[in-house]
Each structure stands twice: as C-alpha cells, then as structure tokens.
Amino acid sequence: MFDLNNLLRENIKKLVPYSSARDEFKGEAKIFLDANENSYGSPLIKWYNRYPDPLQIKVKEKLQQIKGLPVENMFIGNGSDECIDILYRALCNPGKDNVIICPPTYGMYEVSANINDVEVRKARLLDNFQLDLVHLETLVDANTKIIWLCSPNNPTGNSLDREDVEIVLNNFPGLVVIDEAYINFSRYRSFVQELSEYPNLLVMQTLSKAWGLAALRVGMAFASQEIIEVMNKIKPPYNINQASQELVLKALDEVEQVNEMIRTIVQQREAVVAKLGQLPIVQKIYPSDANFILVKVNDAKGTYNFLLEEGIVVRDRSKVELCEGCLRITIGTEEENAALLERLREINN
Ligand SMILES: *Cc1c(COP(=O)(O)O)cnc(C)c1O
C-alpha cells in the first residue's frame, strides 16, 4: 500500500544533498579551518562563531528519553512550519499533486500549499468538529499525497475520534500527518506510539505551546526512518541555530516544571469555562483538549473590539466557516484570565 518511492517527487529522489563542513568532518580536532568561521570569536561574552550541529543530535538524544522514540525517527524543524513546508517540497509536484485538509483547521497547511503551488482539497469537519470520512474519501485521487489532520484541532480545540483517524491511516496510501501541537493538554494519548504500526504516519509536535518555547522555533516530526531521511536531505543544513539548541537542551531537563504548568493551564481552562458559562453574552463554549477555548458570543466582532480597547487581545474567528460568531481565547495566567472575565462581565447585550 504505502510506498514512499511512489510518493516522492522525482527531483527529490535524485537529489544529492548539500554536504556541509560539519557533515564531512565530524570527529574531534584541535584546529578547525574547514568552515570559514571566525576563529577569533564573537563580539559576545559567549561565542557563537562555530556552525551548529546540522542534525541536532544532543537535542534528539534528550527527546529520545522523553518521547521513547529512537533518534532515527525524529526530525527537528525551525518550528512546525518548516516541517510542513518540507513535506510539500518532498512529496508534492507543483501544479499537479493535491493534499486534503479538514477545515476549520490550522492555516499553515493551506498557506504552505499555496506557496508551493499545490492544490488543496477541503473535507470540512462535521458540525461536531469530527472528520467527515465519507466526504474525505471522495476527494482522494491518484495525485493525493498528504492528508493533514490536527488533533487537538486548532481553532476548535477538540480531539479527533481515534477510530476515525485509524480508518484514514488504514485506507489512505499517501502520507497522513497528525499535528499534535496541543497534545500535552489533551486527555487522549499521542499517536507517536503507533509509528511502527503505520508506515504512512507522521506525527508533528512542537515546543511552542506546552513547553513555552515559541521564540526558539523548534518543531518536531516523528516518522519512519525513511521519511526522516528524506526530510533531512531537504532541510537547510543548519536549520536550528546554536542558541536554540543549547536552550532547548536545558529546557528539556525540566519535564516536571512543564508538567506542572500543563496541570495549571488545564485547571485554569476548566475554571474559565465554568465562569464564561455564567455570562449572558456567551452562547456556547466548545469542549477543549487544548490551551485555548472556542467561544460563541452574541457579538463576536463587538466583543473583540471592546476587549482590544481594554488591552486584551483574543483571536477573532467569527468569519471562519463553522466558527461563525466565535472567539478563540488562549488560557493565560490566573490574573490574566480574571482580567478577561471581569471585562466580559461588563458587557450586557
Ligand atoms: C501553534 C501551532 C503549531 C506550532 O507551530 P510552530 O511553528 O512549531 O510554532 C503547529 N500546529 C498547530 C495546529 C498550531 O496551532
């Protein structure tokens, strides 16, 4: 069924990747005169004059302990957005191939497709924000390379039914990407443990949300070794900078601290949901497995503007199909959430 060779673009199959100085010499040496770096140092207290590890092995070894996955099954991108772009460039012939997305969902799947001149087919989610498998199936043809699933989904906040995702994995011969950016906030378990079962599965996660490292730009893709090898071939040689690698390495030692933040955010989410439910302007609060909630209010645009005048910015999703009249609200600190609720209580329409 799944054969990566049938999916890859011809130019990528033939591609001879750039071989950097760090690729060609990996050993220990006293004097490095191979990469045209500045041996005198950097105009900083700490030096950043040497190119970083192209494959981020130290970071991956630490991730291996946390995720229980071999280094060979990991790719690290400059944010998940780089992973998304690389998959298009690996698999999709511009002007010929297509992918399927399930809106309302994360915007980058479509933007990145447009940048790469790849057709996007849309299997809109059902009213309960679950997959419409019947519609989805009708969209697949011989040129469909990727199905993008996002669970928990942004902006709706719900997890996709596991059985539905399994049906897609079992029946689609192309690549199934499950974007788990919000998995740490979810009641459900990750698909990472199913990688050995599904050769067509790629799971994306990120350090931008639960790990609180959005500014460092570190996104992860977990997949079979053959898929990871192709991604490594395509990526810019030094896609994760040295400062990010060092800081991530330190941060990954603090799993307990992160778990504590996750517990707090989930508690705050439930508290905000309970209090929002008492407000007259709130029509509906959608169940969330993420660090945000989708809320239907009487006057979304008006509420958005009112909050903005009070210095509180939320995401206006009211023009998005199936999210009509909705705001997407990230769960903040206890104080931030209290300020939000206080302002919302002042509205009475
Ligand atoms: C925030 C988010 C990401 C994270 O992107 P990064 O580039 O890693 O910061 C990925 N997917 C979804 C659905 C998101 O909401």
Coordinates of C-alpha atoms and ligand atoms in Angstrom, one line a residue:
M1 CA 0.0 0.0 0.0
F2 CA 2.3 2.8 1.2
D3 CA 5.5 3.1 -0.8
L4 CA 7.5 6.2 -0.2
N5 CA 9.1 5.9 -3.6
N6 CA 5.8 6.3 -5.3
L7 CA 5.1 9.4 -3.3
L8 CA 8.4 11.3 -3.6
R9 CA 9.0 13.9 -6.3
E10 CA 11.5 12.7 -8.9
N11 CA 13.8 15.6 -8.2
I12 CA 13.9 14.7 -4.5
K13 CA 14.6 11.1 -5.2
K14 CA 17.6 12.2 -7.3
L15 CA 18.7 15.0 -5.0
V16 CA 22.3 15.0 -3.9
P17 CA 22.1 16.9 -0.6
Y18 CA 24.4 19.8 0.3
S19 CA 27.4 18.4 2.2
S20 CA 28.5 20.9 4.8
A21 CA 31.8 21.1 6.5
R22 CA 30.2 19.7 9.6
D23 CA 28.9 16.7 7.6
E24 CA 32.3 16.0 6.0
F25 CA 34.2 16.1 9.3
K26 CA 32.5 15.0 12.5
G27 CA 35.5 14.0 14.6
E28 CA 37.4 15.8 17.3
A29 CA 40.1 18.2 16.3
K30 CA 42.2 21.0 17.9
I31 CA 42.1 23.4 15.0
F32 CA 39.1 23.9 12.8
L33 CA 40.0 25.6 9.5
D34 CA 37.3 23.9 7.4
A35 CA 34.2 26.1 7.5
N36 CA 35.5 29.6 7.0
E37 CA 34.3 30.5 10.5
N38 CA 35.9 33.3 12.5
S39 CA 38.5 31.7 14.8
Y40 CA 38.8 34.9 16.8
G41 CA 35.4 34.5 18.4
S42 CA 32.2 36.5 18.6
P43 CA 31.5 40.1 19.8
L44 CA 29.6 38.5 22.8
I45 CA 30.6 37.0 26.1
K46 CA 29.7 33.6 24.9
W47 CA 31.0 32.6 21.5
Y48 CA 28.7 31.6 18.6
N49 CA 31.4 31.5 16.0
R50 CA 31.1 27.8 15.1
Y51 CA 28.3 26.3 12.9
P52 CA 25.8 24.3 14.9
D53 CA 25.2 20.5 14.7
P54 CA 23.1 20.1 11.5
L55 CA 21.3 17.1 12.9
Q56 CA 20.8 18.4 16.5
I57 CA 21.9 15.0 17.9
K58 CA 22.2 16.1 21.6
V59 CA 18.7 17.6 21.5
K60 CA 17.3 14.5 19.8
E61 CA 19.0 12.2 22.4
K62 CA 17.2 14.1 25.1
L63 CA 14.0 13.9 23.2
Q64 CA 14.5 10.2 22.8
Q65 CA 14.4 9.8 26.6
I66 CA 11.2 11.9 26.9
K67 CA 9.3 10.5 23.9
G68 CA 10.6 7.0 24.0
L69 CA 11.5 7.1 20.3
P70 CA 14.8 6.5 18.5
V71 CA 16.7 9.4 17.2
E72 CA 16.4 8.0 13.7
N73 CA 12.6 8.6 13.8
M74 CA 13.0 12.3 14.7
F75 CA 13.2 15.4 12.6
I76 CA 13.6 18.9 14.1
G77 CA 12.4 21.9 12.1
N78 CA 12.6 25.6 12.6
G79 CA 9.1 25.5 14.0
S80 CA 6.4 23.0 12.8
D81 CA 6.0 25.4 9.9
E82 CA 9.3 24.3 8.5
C83 CA 8.2 20.6 8.8
I84 CA 5.1 21.4 6.9
D85 CA 6.9 23.2 4.1
I86 CA 9.5 20.4 3.8
L87 CA 6.8 17.8 3.4
Y88 CA 5.2 19.7 0.5
R89 CA 8.6 20.0 -1.2
A90 CA 9.4 16.3 -0.7
L91 CA 6.1 14.9 -2.0
C92 CA 4.0 17.4 -4.0
N93 CA 4.7 18.2 -7.6
P94 CA 3.6 21.9 -8.1
G95 CA 0.6 22.2 -10.3
K96 CA -0.1 18.5 -10.3
D97 CA -0.5 16.9 -6.9
N98 CA -3.0 17.7 -4.2
V99 CA -3.5 17.4 -0.5
I100 CA -6.5 17.3 1.8
I101 CA -7.2 19.5 4.8
C102 CA -10.1 19.4 7.2
P103 CA -11.3 22.9 7.9
P104 CA -11.7 24.8 10.2
T105 CA -8.1 24.0 11.0
Y106 CA -4.6 25.4 11.3
G107 CA -4.0 27.9 8.5
M108 CA -0.4 27.0 7.5
Y109 CA -1.3 23.7 5.8
E110 CA -3.1 25.8 3.1
V111 CA -0.7 28.7 3.0
S112 CA 2.3 26.5 2.6
A113 CA 0.4 24.6 -0.2
N114 CA -0.3 27.8 -1.9
I115 CA 3.4 28.9 -1.7
N116 CA 4.3 25.5 -3.2
D117 CA 1.6 25.7 -5.9
V118 CA -0.1 22.6 -4.6
E119 CA -3.9 22.1 -4.8
V120 CA -5.7 22.0 -1.5
R121 CA -8.9 19.9 -1.3
K122 CA -11.2 20.5 1.7
A123 CA -13.1 17.9 3.6
R124 CA -14.9 20.3 6.0
L125 CA -15.4 18.9 9.6
L126 CA -18.9 17.8 10.6
D127 CA -20.9 20.1 12.9
N128 CA -19.4 18.2 15.9
F129 CA -15.9 19.1 14.6
Q130 CA -15.2 15.4 13.7
L131 CA -13.9 14.1 10.4
D132 CA -16.4 13.7 7.5
L133 CA -14.9 10.4 6.3
V134 CA -17.5 10.0 3.5
H135 CA -16.6 13.3 2.0
L136 CA -12.9 12.9 2.6
E137 CA -12.9 9.6 0.7
T138 CA -14.4 11.2 -2.4
L139 CA -11.6 13.8 -2.5
V140 CA -8.8 11.3 -2.7
D141 CA -7.3 10.5 -6.2
A142 CA -4.0 9.2 -7.6
N143 CA -2.4 12.6 -7.0
T144 CA -3.4 13.0 -3.4
K145 CA -0.1 13.0 -1.5
I146 CA -0.9 14.2 2.1
I147 CA -3.9 14.2 4.4
W148 CA -3.5 16.8 7.2
L149 CA -5.2 16.1 10.5
C150 CA -4.9 18.3 13.5
S151 CA -5.7 16.8 16.9
P152 CA -6.5 18.5 19.2
N153 CA -7.6 20.8 16.4
N154 CA -6.9 24.5 16.2
P155 CA -9.2 26.6 16.4
T156 CA -11.9 24.2 17.6
G157 CA -10.0 22.7 20.5
N158 CA -11.4 19.1 20.2
S159 CA -9.5 15.9 19.6
L160 CA -10.4 13.9 16.6
D161 CA -12.0 10.5 17.2
R162 CA -9.2 7.9 17.3
E163 CA -11.2 5.3 15.3
D164 CA -11.7 7.9 12.5
V165 CA -8.0 8.6 12.4
E166 CA -7.3 4.9 12.3
I167 CA -9.6 4.5 9.4
V168 CA -7.7 7.2 7.5
L169 CA -4.4 5.6 8.4
N170 CA -5.6 2.1 7.3
N171 CA -7.0 3.2 4.0
F172 CA -5.0 6.1 2.6
P173 CA -1.9 5.1 0.7
G174 CA -0.3 8.6 0.9
L175 CA 1.1 10.3 4.0
V176 CA -1.1 11.0 7.0
V177 CA 0.1 13.9 9.1
I178 CA -1.3 14.2 12.6
D179 CA -0.4 17.6 14.0
E180 CA -0.3 17.2 17.8
A181 CA 0.8 20.8 18.7
Y182 CA -1.6 20.7 21.7
I183 CA -1.3 17.0 22.7
N184 CA 0.1 17.8 26.1
F185 CA -3.2 19.4 27.1
S186 CA -5.3 16.6 25.9
R187 CA -7.0 13.7 27.8
Y188 CA -6.1 11.4 24.9
R189 CA -2.8 9.7 24.0
S190 CA -0.5 10.6 21.3
F191 CA -0.2 8.7 18.0
V192 CA 3.6 8.7 18.4
Q193 CA 3.5 5.1 19.8
E194 CA 1.7 3.9 16.7
L195 CA 4.5 4.8 14.3
S196 CA 5.8 1.2 13.9
E197 CA 2.2 0.2 13.0
Y198 CA 1.7 2.7 10.2
P199 CA 4.4 3.4 7.7
N200 CA 2.3 6.3 6.3
L201 CA 2.1 8.1 9.6
L202 CA 3.9 11.3 10.5
V203 CA 3.3 13.0 13.9
M204 CA 4.1 16.6 14.4
Q205 CA 4.7 18.2 17.8
T206 CA 6.2 21.5 18.9
L207 CA 8.0 23.1 21.8
S208 CA 6.0 26.3 21.2
K209 CA 2.9 25.5 23.3
A210 CA 3.2 23.4 26.4
W211 CA 6.9 23.7 26.6
G212 CA 6.7 27.5 26.5
L213 CA 9.5 27.9 23.9
A214 CA 7.7 29.5 21.0
A215 CA 10.5 32.1 20.5
L216 CA 13.1 29.4 20.0
R217 CA 11.3 27.9 16.9
V218 CA 11.6 24.2 17.5
G219 CA 9.1 21.9 15.8
M220 CA 9.3 18.1 15.7
A221 CA 8.3 15.5 13.2
F222 CA 8.2 11.8 14.2
A223 CA 8.0 9.2 11.4
S224 CA 9.7 6.2 9.8
Q225 CA 13.4 6.4 9.3
E226 CA 13.0 6.5 5.5
I227 CA 10.7 9.6 5.8
I228 CA 13.0 11.3 8.3
E229 CA 16.0 10.7 6.0
V230 CA 14.2 12.5 3.1
M231 CA 13.3 15.4 5.3
N232 CA 17.0 15.7 6.5
K233 CA 18.1 15.7 2.9
I234 CA 15.9 18.7 2.0
K235 CA 16.2 20.9 5.1
P236 CA 18.6 23.8 5.2
P237 CA 21.9 22.5 6.6
Y238 CA 21.9 24.5 9.8
N239 CA 18.1 24.9 10.4
I240 CA 18.2 25.0 14.2
N241 CA 20.7 27.7 15.5
Q242 CA 23.2 27.0 18.2
A243 CA 21.5 29.3 20.8
S244 CA 18.2 27.4 20.3
Q245 CA 19.8 24.0 20.6
E246 CA 21.6 25.0 23.8
L247 CA 18.5 26.5 25.4
V248 CA 16.3 23.6 24.3
L249 CA 18.8 21.1 25.8
K250 CA 18.5 22.9 29.2
A251 CA 14.7 23.2 29.0
L252 CA 14.2 19.5 28.2
D253 CA 15.7 18.7 31.7
E254 CA 12.7 20.4 33.2
V255 CA 9.9 17.9 32.4
E256 CA 8.5 18.2 35.9
Q257 CA 8.2 22.0 35.7
V258 CA 6.5 21.7 32.3
N259 CA 4.1 19.1 33.6
E260 CA 3.2 21.4 36.5
M261 CA 2.5 24.3 34.0
I262 CA 0.3 21.9 32.0
R263 CA -1.7 20.9 35.0
T264 CA -2.2 24.6 36.0
I265 CA -3.2 25.6 32.4
V266 CA -5.7 22.7 32.3
Q267 CA -7.1 23.7 35.7
Q268 CA -7.4 27.3 34.6
R269 CA -9.1 26.2 31.4
E270 CA -11.8 24.4 33.3
A271 CA -12.2 27.4 35.7
V272 CA -12.5 29.9 32.8
V273 CA -15.0 27.6 31.1
A274 CA -17.1 27.4 34.2
K275 CA -17.1 31.2 34.7
L276 CA -17.7 32.0 31.0
G277 CA -20.7 29.8 31.1
Q278 CA -22.4 32.2 33.5
L279 CA -22.1 35.2 31.2
P280 CA -25.2 36.3 29.3
I281 CA -23.2 37.1 26.2
V282 CA -21.8 33.6 25.9
Q283 CA -23.9 31.3 23.7
K284 CA -21.7 28.3 23.6
I285 CA -18.3 27.0 24.8
Y286 CA -16.9 24.2 22.8
P287 CA -15.1 21.4 24.8
S288 CA -11.3 21.8 24.6
D289 CA -8.4 19.5 24.9
A290 CA -6.0 22.4 24.2
N291 CA -4.7 25.5 25.9
F292 CA -7.4 27.7 24.4
I293 CA -11.2 27.6 24.1
L294 CA -13.5 28.4 21.3
V295 CA -16.4 30.5 22.5
K296 CA -19.5 31.6 20.7
V297 CA -20.7 35.0 21.8
N298 CA -23.6 37.3 20.9
D299 CA -21.5 39.9 19.1
A300 CA -18.1 38.5 18.3
K301 CA -16.7 41.5 16.4
G302 CA -18.0 43.9 19.1
T303 CA -16.7 41.8 21.9
Y304 CA -13.3 41.5 20.2
N305 CA -13.1 45.3 19.7
F306 CA -14.2 46.0 23.3
L307 CA -11.6 43.7 24.7
L308 CA -8.9 45.3 22.5
E309 CA -9.8 48.7 23.9
E310 CA -9.2 47.2 27.3
G311 CA -5.8 46.0 26.2
I312 CA -6.8 42.3 25.9
V313 CA -6.3 40.6 22.5
V314 CA -8.1 37.4 21.7
R315 CA -8.4 35.8 18.2
D316 CA -11.5 36.7 16.2
R317 CA -12.5 33.5 14.4
S318 CA -16.1 34.7 13.6
K319 CA -15.6 34.7 9.9
V320 CA -14.3 31.2 9.8
E321 CA -16.6 28.5 8.5
L322 CA -18.2 26.5 11.3
C323 CA -16.8 29.0 13.8
E324 CA -19.3 31.8 13.0
G325 CA -19.7 34.2 15.9
C326 CA -16.7 32.7 17.8
L327 CA -13.7 34.0 19.5
R328 CA -10.7 31.8 20.3
I329 CA -9.3 32.6 23.7
T330 CA -5.9 31.4 24.9
I331 CA -5.8 30.4 28.6
G332 CA -3.5 32.8 30.4
T333 CA -2.3 33.2 33.9
E334 CA -4.8 33.3 36.7
E335 CA -4.6 37.1 36.8
E336 CA -4.9 37.4 33.0
N337 CA -7.9 35.1 33.0
A338 CA -9.5 37.1 35.8
A339 CA -9.0 40.4 33.9
L340 CA -10.6 38.9 30.8
L341 CA -13.6 37.6 32.7
E342 CA -14.0 41.0 34.6
R343 CA -14.1 42.8 31.3
L344 CA -16.5 40.4 29.7
R345 CA -18.9 40.8 32.7
E346 CA -19.1 44.4 31.8
I347 CA -20.8 43.6 28.5
N348 CA -24.6 43.1 28.8
N349 CA -26.2 42.6 25.4
Ligands
LIG1 C1 0.8 26.7 17.2 C2 0.7 25.5 16.3 C3 1.8 24.9 15.7 C4 3.2 25.3 16.2 O1 3.9 25.8 15.2 P1 5.4 26.2 15.4 O2 5.9 26.6 14.1 O3 6.1 24.9 15.9 O4 5.5 27.3 16.5 C5 1.6 23.9 14.9 N1 0.4 23.4 14.6 C6 -0.7 24.0 15.1 C7 -2.0 23.4 14.8 C8 -0.6 25.1 16.0 O5 -1.7 25.6 16.5

